[in-house]
C-alpha positions as a printed NumPy array, in Angstrom:
array([[-19.376,  45.128,   6.284],
       [-22.149,  44.122,   3.967],
       [-22.058,  41.031,   1.858],
       [-23.796,  42.76 ,  -1.019],
       [-24.813,  46.336,  -1.814],
       [-28.437,  46.966,  -1.019],
       [-30.911,  47.284,  -3.816],
       [-34.098,  47.312,  -1.745],
       [-34.326,  51.102,  -1.756],
       [-34.19 ,  51.251,  -5.557],
       [-37.013,  48.831,  -6.289],
       [-40.702,  48.379,  -5.596],
       [-41.392,  46.025,  -2.756],
       [-43.71 ,  43.176,  -3.571],
       [-45.581,  40.806,  -1.309],
       [-44.77 ,  37.163,  -1.283],
       [-46.075,  34.297,   0.749],
       [-43.411,  32.272,   2.535],
       [-43.58 ,  28.555,   2.014],
       [-44.063,  28.02 ,   5.735],
       [-43.298,  29.77 ,   8.988],
       [-40.664,  27.195,   9.831],
       [-38.925,  27.582,   6.462],
       [-39.06 ,  31.373,   6.769],
       [-37.388,  31.27 ,  10.16 ],
       [-34.672,  28.969,   8.939],
       [-34.01 ,  31.056,   5.828],
       [-33.741,  34.309,   7.695],
       [-31.561,  33.144,  10.548],
       [-29.623,  30.226,   9.137],
       [-30.467,  28.159,  12.22 ],
       [-30.128,  24.478,  11.652],
       [-33.286,  23.409,  13.432],
       [-34.095,  20.965,  10.668],
       [-33.018,  17.425,  11.336],
       [-29.523,  16.585,  10.215],
       [-30.053,  12.876,  10.572],
       [-29.932,  12.38 ,   6.808],
       [-26.522,  14.046,   6.502],
       [-24.609,  10.796,   6.481],
       [-26.967,   8.963,   4.138],
       [-27.879,  11.815,   1.776],
       [-25.315,  11.972,  -0.983],
       [-24.238,  15.004,  -2.926],
       [-24.033,  14.78 ,  -6.716],
       [-20.357,  14.022,  -6.367],
       [-21.025,  11.068,  -4.085],
       [-23.767,   9.665,  -6.309],
       [-21.151,   8.675,  -8.86 ],
       [-19.621,   6.206,  -6.412],
       [-21.715,   3.555,  -4.76 ],
       [-19.064,   0.865,  -4.53 ],
       [-18.118,  -0.633,  -1.211],
       [-19.442,  -0.208,   2.282],
       [-22.864,  -0.599,   3.8  ],
       [-25.651,   0.815,   1.63 ],
       [-23.026,   2.17 ,  -0.755],
       [-21.959,   4.928,   1.652],
       [-19.019,   6.879,   0.277],
       [-16.054,   7.492,   2.567],
       [-15.407,  11.208,   2.12 ],
       [-11.798,  12.085,   2.937],
       [-11.597,  15.282,   0.887],
       [-13.114,  17.856,   3.216],
       [-10.058,  20.054,   2.573],
       [-11.084,  20.226,  -1.067],
       [-14.852,  20.277,  -0.773],
       [-16.68 ,  19.797,   2.512],
       [-20.037,  18.119,   2.081],
       [-22.808,  20.479,   3.146],
       [-24.994,  19.338,   6.059],
       [-28.533,  18.453,   5.035],
       [-30.027,  21.625,   6.543],
       [-27.557,  23.816,   4.632],
       [-28.327,  22.064,   1.334],
       [-32.04 ,  22.515,   1.963],
       [-31.627,  26.217,   2.696],
       [-29.548,  26.855,  -0.439],
       [-32.121,  24.992,  -2.546],
       [-34.946,  27.004,  -0.994],
       [-33.114,  30.27 ,  -1.728],
       [-32.598,  29.213,  -5.345],
       [-36.288,  28.388,  -5.696],
       [-37.319,  31.703,  -4.153],
       [-34.963,  33.63 ,  -6.437],
       [-36.264,  31.766,  -9.465],
       [-39.868,  32.564,  -8.51 ],
       [-39.586,  36.151,  -7.28 ],
       [-36.222,  37.429,  -8.534],
       [-32.9  ,  38.369,  -6.892],
       [-34.112,  41.614,  -5.337],
       [-36.867,  39.833,  -3.449],
       [-34.386,  37.254,  -2.209],
       [-32.07 ,  40.009,  -0.989],
       [-34.937,  41.64 ,   0.881],
       [-35.965,  38.3  ,   2.334],
       [-32.399,  37.666,   3.583],
       [-31.656,  41.244,   4.643],
       [-31.033,  40.443,   8.312],
       [-28.756,  37.519,   7.405],
       [-26.75 ,  39.49 ,   4.833],
       [-26.274,  42.634,   6.901],
       [-26.092,  41.424,  10.476],
       [-26.228,  37.744,  11.237],
       [-23.458,  36.483,   8.967],
       [-21.047,  39.049,  10.422],
       [-22.031,  38.167,  13.98 ],
       [-21.284,  34.517,  13.256],
       [-17.984,  35.305,  11.545],
       [-16.945,  37.502,  14.453],
       [-17.685,  34.67 ,  16.879],
       [-15.764,  32.193,  14.728],
       [-12.674,  34.407,  14.435],
       [-12.72 ,  36.072,  17.854],
       [-13.075,  39.622,  16.447],
       [-15.764,  42.325,  16.315],
       [-18.49 ,  41.598,  13.776],
       [-17.876,  44.979,  12.146],
       [-14.35 ,  43.887,  11.188],
       [-15.504,  40.934,   9.06 ],
       [-16.316,  40.811,   5.36 ],
       [-17.956,  38.24 ,   3.09 ],
       [-16.059,  37.565,  -0.139],
       [-16.132,  35.05 ,  -2.966],
       [-12.95 ,  33.3  ,  -1.798],
       [ -9.796,  33.828,   0.241],
       [ -7.462,  34.327,  -2.727],
       [ -9.653,  37.082,  -4.176],
       [ -9.699,  38.938,  -0.844],
       [ -5.914,  38.69 ,  -0.524],
       [ -5.371,  39.879,  -4.099],
       [ -7.796,  42.794,  -3.651],
       [ -5.806,  44.121,  -0.707],
       [ -2.327,  43.451,  -2.093],
       [ -3.156,  45.317,  -5.292],
       [ -3.661,  48.492,  -3.256],
       [ -0.468,  48.265,  -1.214],
       [  2.478,  50.5  ,  -2.078],
       [  5.698,  49.317,  -0.436],
       [  8.838,  51.206,  -1.369],
       [ 11.706,  49.945,  -3.508],
       [ 13.792,  49.119,  -0.445],
       [ 10.986,  47.383,   1.454],
       [ 10.863,  43.649,   1.98 ],
       [  7.905,  41.265,   1.658],
       [  8.078,  37.962,   3.509],
       [  6.361,  34.776,   2.424],
       [  7.03 ,  31.113,   3.262],
       [  7.71 ,  27.95 ,   1.252],
       [  4.143,  26.862,   2.103],
       [  2.508,  29.796,   0.276],
       [ -0.203,  28.734,  -2.176],
       [  0.098,  29.564,  -5.845],
       [ -2.796,  32.074,  -5.89 ],
       [ -1.4  ,  34.253,  -3.093],
       [  2.11 ,  33.868,  -4.441],
       [  0.963,  35.18 ,  -7.827],
       [ -0.413,  38.284,  -6.107],
       [  2.899,  38.769,  -4.292],
       [  4.871,  38.427,  -7.526],
       [  2.675,  41.118,  -9.074],
       [  3.261,  43.394,  -6.068],
       [  7.008,  42.854,  -6.327],
       [  7.074,  43.621, -10.046],
       [  4.871,  46.707,  -9.65 ],
       [  6.712,  48.314,  -6.728],
       [ 10.23 ,  46.844,  -7.144],
       [ 10.253,  45.687,  -3.533],
       [ 12.102,  42.552,  -2.474],
       [ 10.247,  39.274,  -1.963],
       [ 11.981,  37.019,   0.576],
       [ 11.15 ,  33.449,   1.568],
       [ 11.427,  32.521,   5.237],
       [ 13.631,  29.39 ,   5.481],
       [ 12.548,  26.074,   6.97 ],
       [ 14.253,  24.102,   9.694],
       [ 15.329,  20.559,   8.944],
       [ 12.108,  19.21 ,  10.466],
       [  9.971,  21.311,   8.105],
       [  8.883,  23.951,  10.597],
       [  9.37 ,  27.626,   9.803],
       [ 12.607,  29.029,  11.187],
       [ 11.267,  31.404,  13.827],
       [ 14.756,  32.255,  15.039],
       [ 15.603,  33.514,  11.561],
       [ 12.448,  35.637,  11.581],
       [ 13.294,  37.126,  14.967],
       [ 16.836,  37.99 ,  13.84 ],
       [ 15.895,  39.533,  10.49 ],
       [ 12.666,  41.395,  11.227],
       [ 13.013,  45.158,  10.892],
       [ 10.865,  48.096,   9.919],
       [ 11.755,  47.654,   6.267],
       [  9.528,  44.544,   6.235],
       [  6.234,  45.833,   4.865],
       [  4.138,  42.658,   4.596],
       [  4.349,  39.114,   5.974],
       [  2.115,  36.421,   4.467],
       [  1.765,  33.071,   6.264],
       [ -0.461,  30.067,   5.559],
       [ -1.963,  28.644,   8.747],
       [ -2.334,  25.146,   7.207],
       [ -1.018,  24.583,   3.654],
       [ -3.278,  22.982,   1.046],
       [ -1.07 ,  19.97 ,   0.319],
       [  0.599,  19.438,   3.691],
       [ -0.881,  18.882,   7.127],
       [  1.581,  21.052,   9.025],
       [  0.131,  23.687,  11.379],
       [  2.271,  26.802,  11.198],
       [  2.708,  28.735,  14.492],
       [  0.779,  31.83 ,  13.421],
       [  0.311,  33.124,  16.974],
       [  4.033,  32.938,  17.746],
       [  4.798,  34.693,  14.464],
       [  2.309,  37.394,  15.401],
       [  4.196,  38.069,  18.624],
       [  7.49 ,  38.323,  16.73 ],
       [  6.003,  40.832,  14.285],
       [  3.92 ,  42.876,  16.748],
       [  6.546,  45.551,  17.599],
       [  7.136,  46.34 ,  13.936],
       [  5.197,  48.27 ,  11.305],
       [  4.569,  45.385,   8.853],
       [  1.149,  44.146,   7.845],
       [  0.547,  40.535,   8.822],
       [ -1.709,  38.401,   6.585],
       [ -2.82 ,  34.842,   7.42 ],
       [ -4.52 ,  32.419,   5.038],
       [ -6.797,  30.254,   7.188],
       [ -8.628,  28.52 ,   4.337],
       [ -7.568,  25.02 ,   5.438],
       [ -7.618,  25.784,   9.156],
       [-11.018,  27.382,   9.786],
       [-13.509,  24.702,  10.718],
       [-10.987,  22.036,  11.705],
       [ -8.827,  24.045,  14.143],
       [ -9.595,  26.977,  16.456],
       [ -8.813,  30.223,  14.602],
       [ -8.632,  33.396,  16.694],
       [ -7.508,  36.396,  14.668],
       [ -7.196,  38.538,  17.803],
       [ -4.786,  36.062,  19.414],
       [ -2.889,  35.658,  16.148],
       [ -2.399,  39.419,  15.962],
       [ -2.829,  39.58 ,  12.193],
       [ -4.245,  42.479,  10.197],
       [ -5.817,  40.356,   7.456],
       [ -7.165,  36.83 ,   7.806],
       [ -8.856,  35.111,   4.881],
       [-10.674,  31.812,   4.436],
       [-12.944,  29.769,   2.191],
       [-16.369,  28.708,   3.365],
       [-16.689,  25.421,   1.464],
       [-13.884,  23.418,   3.05 ],
       [-13.987,  22.42 ,   6.718],
       [-16.837,  24.832,   7.413],
       [-18.899,  22.883,   4.827],
       [-20.722,  25.809,   3.277],
       [-21.585,  26.413,  -0.398],
       [-18.945,  27.076,  -3.018],
       [-17.908,  30.581,  -4.129],
       [-18.263,  32.238,  -0.744],
       [-15.533,  33.02 ,   1.768],
       [-14.699,  35.51 ,   4.489],
       [-12.064,  37.914,   5.736],
       [-11.123,  39.664,   8.946],
       [ -9.786,  43.186,   8.437],
       [ -8.04 ,  45.283,  11.017],
       [ -9.534,  48.802,  11.169],
       [ -6.445,  50.264,   9.475],
       [ -7.209,  48.174,   6.358],
       [-10.948,  48.613,   6.175],
       [-11.123,  51.634,   3.865],
       [ -8.484,  50.2  ,   1.522],
       [-10.25 ,  46.855,   1.32 ],
       [-13.698,  48.33 ,   0.758],
       [-12.346,  50.468,  -2.059],
       [-10.781,  47.395,  -3.679],
       [-13.832,  45.18 ,  -3.098],
       [-16.149,  47.74 ,  -4.693],
       [-14.788,  46.721,  -8.107],
       [-15.356,  42.998,  -7.608],
       [-18.538,  40.978,  -7.85 ],
       [-19.914,  39.979,  -4.425],
       [-20.891,  36.373,  -3.666],
       [-24.43 ,  35.243,  -4.438],
       [-26.957,  35.919,  -1.705],
       [-27.987,  32.252,  -1.571],
       [-24.362,  31.275,  -1.007],
       [-24.014,  33.82 ,   1.815],
       [-27.159,  32.451,   3.467],
       [-25.75 ,  28.955,   3.096],
       [-22.47 ,  29.973,   4.727],
       [-24.432,  31.551,   7.563],
       [-26.281,  28.268,   8.094],
       [-23.016,  26.317,   7.887],
       [-21.494,  28.563,  10.565],
       [-24.512,  27.924,  12.775],
       [-24.127,  24.18 ,  12.222],
       [-20.413,  24.399,  12.992],
       [-21.021,  26.341,  16.211],
       [-23.639,  23.794,  17.307],
       [-21.194,  20.968,  16.603],
       [-18.524,  22.592,  18.77 ],
       [-20.897,  22.773,  21.731],
       [-21.571,  19.022,  21.53 ],
       [-19.362,  16.155,  22.71 ],
       [-17.407,  16.03 ,  19.44 ],
       [-16.014,  19.554,  19.19 ],
       [-12.803,  19.906,  17.154],
       [-12.282,  16.131,  17.247],
       [-11.553,  15.283,  13.641],
       [ -7.946,  14.944,  14.782],
       [ -8.829,  12.005,  17.03 ],
       [ -8.643,   9.714,  13.988],
       [ -5.365,  11.075,  12.641],
       [ -3.219,   8.337,  14.271],
       [ -5.455,   5.653,  12.739],
       [ -5.304,   7.369,   9.342],
       [ -1.509,   7.514,   9.518],
       [ -1.357,   3.863,  10.541],
       [ -3.532,   2.849,   7.571],
       [ -1.008,   4.468,   5.222],
       [  2.054,   3.132,   7.032],
       [  0.684,  -0.421,   6.935],
       [  0.314,  -0.283,   3.141],
       [  3.367,  -1.682,   1.303],
       [  5.215,   1.042,  -0.605],
       [  3.233,   3.953,   0.882],
       [  5.105,   6.888,   2.416],
       [  3.838,   9.682,   4.643],
       [  4.694,  13.313,   3.837],
       [  4.407,  14.99 ,   7.23 ],
       [  6.747,  17.94 ,   7.751],
       [  6.678,  19.842,  11.015],
       [  6.026,  18.949,  14.634],
       [  2.315,  19.867,  14.764],
       [ -0.123,  18.242,  12.333],
       [ -3.712,  19.015,  11.364],
       [ -6.435,  16.721,  10.044],
       [ -4.841,  16.772,   6.565],
       [ -2.518,  13.882,   5.724],
       [ -0.345,  13.803,   2.599],
       [  1.226,  10.596,   1.343],
       [  2.516,   8.943,  -1.791],
       [  3.298,   5.502,  -3.144],
       [  6.819,   4.784,  -4.322],
       [  5.691,   2.863,  -7.406],
       [  2.148,   3.938,  -8.281],
       [  1.107,   7.322,  -9.724],
       [ -1.043,   9.397,  -7.389],
       [ -3.705,   9.883, -10.068],
       [ -4.081,   6.125, -10.523],
       [ -4.401,   5.52 ,  -6.785],
       [ -6.998,   8.286,  -6.453],
       [ -9.121,   6.904,  -9.3  ],
       [ -8.982,   3.346,  -8.015],
       [ -9.901,   4.455,  -4.503],
       [-12.858,   6.411,  -5.902],
       [-14.005,   3.272,  -7.716],
       [-14.066,   1.591,  -4.296],
       [-16.104,   4.369,  -2.712],
       [-13.258,   6.274,  -1.028],
       [-12.884,   9.931,  -2.043],
       [ -9.657,  11.841,  -1.494],
       [ -7.564,  14.142,  -3.671],
       [ -4.337,  14.374,  -5.618],
       [ -1.994,  17.305,  -5.035],
       [  0.6  ,  18.61 ,  -7.474],
       [  3.787,  20.589,  -6.993],
       [  2.345,  23.688,  -8.696],
       [ -0.06 ,  24.212,  -5.793],
       [  2.859,  25.096,  -3.474],
       [  5.562,  26.132,  -5.959],
       [  8.232,  27.272,  -3.473],
       [  8.273,  24.007,  -1.566],
       [ 10.748,  21.259,  -2.446],
       [  8.71 ,  18.403,  -3.91 ],
       [ 10.892,  15.284,  -4.005],
       [  7.69 ,  13.237,  -4.136],
       [  6.195,  15.124,  -7.094],
       [  2.473,  14.468,  -7.006],
       [  0.958,  13.125,  -3.813],
       [ -2.365,  12.17 ,  -2.278],
       [ -4.234,  14.178,   0.343],
       [ -6.711,  12.734,   2.815],
       [ -8.549,  15.051,   5.192],
       [-10.735,  14.353,   8.194],
       [-13.617,  16.234,   9.764],
       [-15.692,  15.796,  12.898],
       [-18.069,  13.417,  11.123],
       [-15.35 ,  10.956,  10.112],
       [-15.69 ,   7.563,  11.78 ],
       [-13.345,   4.691,  12.663],
       [-15.2  ,   2.618,  10.065],
       [-14.249,   5.206,   7.437],
       [-10.579,   4.774,   8.285],
       [-10.862,   0.987,   8.23 ],
       [-12.496,   1.039,   4.811],
       [ -9.887,   3.481,   3.543],
       [ -7.065,   1.222,   4.733],
       [ -8.59 ,  -1.873,   3.152],
       [ -9.26 ,  -0.052,  -0.127],
       [ -5.736,   1.397,  -0.273],
       [ -4.15 ,  -2.012,   0.288],
       [ -6.414,  -3.557,  -2.361],
       [ -5.4  ,  -0.908,  -4.896],
       [ -1.723,  -1.449,  -4.198],
       [ -2.122,  -5.228,  -4.347],
       [ -3.851,  -5.089,  -7.731],
       [ -1.938,  -2.25 ,  -9.395],
       [  1.572,  -2.662,  -8.042],
       [  4.014,  -3.968, -10.702],
       [  4.907,  -7.591, -10.085],
       [  8.631,  -8.411, -10.123],
       [  9.505, -10.514, -13.156],
       [ 11.018, -13.938, -12.54 ],
       [ 14.576, -14.687, -13.664],
       [ 14.986, -15.343, -17.371],
       [ 15.926, -18.993, -18.066],
       [ 19.132, -17.951, -19.798],
       [ 20.138, -15.941, -16.802],
       [ 20.236, -19.054, -14.637],
       [ 23.101, -20.471, -16.707],
       [ 25.115, -17.286, -16.504],
       [ 27.477, -16.569, -13.669],
       [ 26.425, -13.57 , -11.656],
       [ 28.165, -10.367, -12.627],
       [ 30.47 ,  -8.715, -10.175],
       [ 28.715,  -6.189,  -8.029],
       [ 29.336,  -2.619,  -9.077],
       [ 30.857,  -0.388,  -6.436],
       [ 28.292,   1.593,  -4.545],
       [ 27.978,   5.155,  -5.731],
       [ 29.084,   7.769,  -3.241],
       [ 26.158,  10.078,  -2.534],
       [ 26.785,  13.704,  -3.353],
       [ 26.467,  16.439,  -0.78 ],
       [ 22.898,  17.245,   0.24 ],
       [ 21.749,  20.802,  -0.37 ],
       [ 21.342,  22.796,   2.817],
       [ 17.826,  22.78 ,   4.202],
       [ 18.107,  26.019,   6.206],
       [ 18.475,  28.267,   3.212],
       [ 16.976,  31.677,   2.613],
       [ 15.707,  32.845,  -0.763],
       [ 15.275,  36.314,  -2.145],
       [ 13.058,  36.306,  -5.215],
       [ 14.576,  39.136,  -7.22 ],
       [ 12.469,  41.568,  -9.253],
       [ 12.053,  40.832, -12.915],
       [ 14.49 ,  42.791, -15.124]])
């Protein structure tokens, strides 16, 4: 599938002189043969705002889930594409990148996802790809759509629209008490009236890894379409769409894959290809420079996996957890038995926004999550903080994060007021009887989101 419709046949070709043979090779193939030694010391515009703390003002970046910092070679390629487009125009850039746009990016996506290159597509983002397909589905009034409490707000909005348009039923798979999806419930209730199942591999505001391969085996004998959102999984965990057994897998390229913004990808089973291409024809494709940047980021990612590091961002997860647990008043939010390189936590007394800002002032970048991002999930903590690792994270990063977090809590935490002088002359009041806690709501509940009247 092509990233953009060709315009080279409808224009006059013009000659241009490449800046150098080495630059031309890098632009066309996305190979990262340029040195990446400056990746750790070269700061993006976002990092330039924070130079506090650490040797040489290096920012500790713990928000790869929100915005992965592009490797130096990828930044250079995107800048070179922008300069070429500015000088010669978009059609010339498309011609210059023709092999990347039509062949190489799909080969790399196929290798990443374990599927044929022909079954991949380049899109602006995962949510747009999911919405484009869902808009063209036509389940019947008696059909059921399954989602989970971890569904993100963008995909959930598309599912609400599908429910309201077709009058199907939207059901939420219940959670077990430990936070994992109730697979036994799925196995008992799956039937051929289930038309679509949507599962998030790793949710945006929680580090849980949902068992997408096991779910695929449960669904395989039935007629339902199976969609997986791998936006927060691709790049930090192995993602194999063939092993998962899904029909649609979507992802963003600017998170753990560390590509440019506004470019993502999708895997489409052959049965969905015509429907998706018809839907995608009415949507703007990603910019060619962004596609070339994603191609280079995929090459960089593949080269990283062949080295000694591999998928080793998780090696620092125990240290990251310990840094939070050792901070007075901090609480982990870690549902489920299997965790990814995303860690959510909160402080019992301090607002998440305040903690995030004060950490940024100390050169530590992470993100604040809000309940609206995962609306179906119970949020007793309200807002929370999200730290995310990648293969370039170092033990020193975790140490600096822990020290900065404790400093913020020490400085911002409300100090208990001393006893008022008058209170010392007053006899202590009798202790009030302890309130009897009310019954806890059941955790293994199942929701059916009814159609709007």
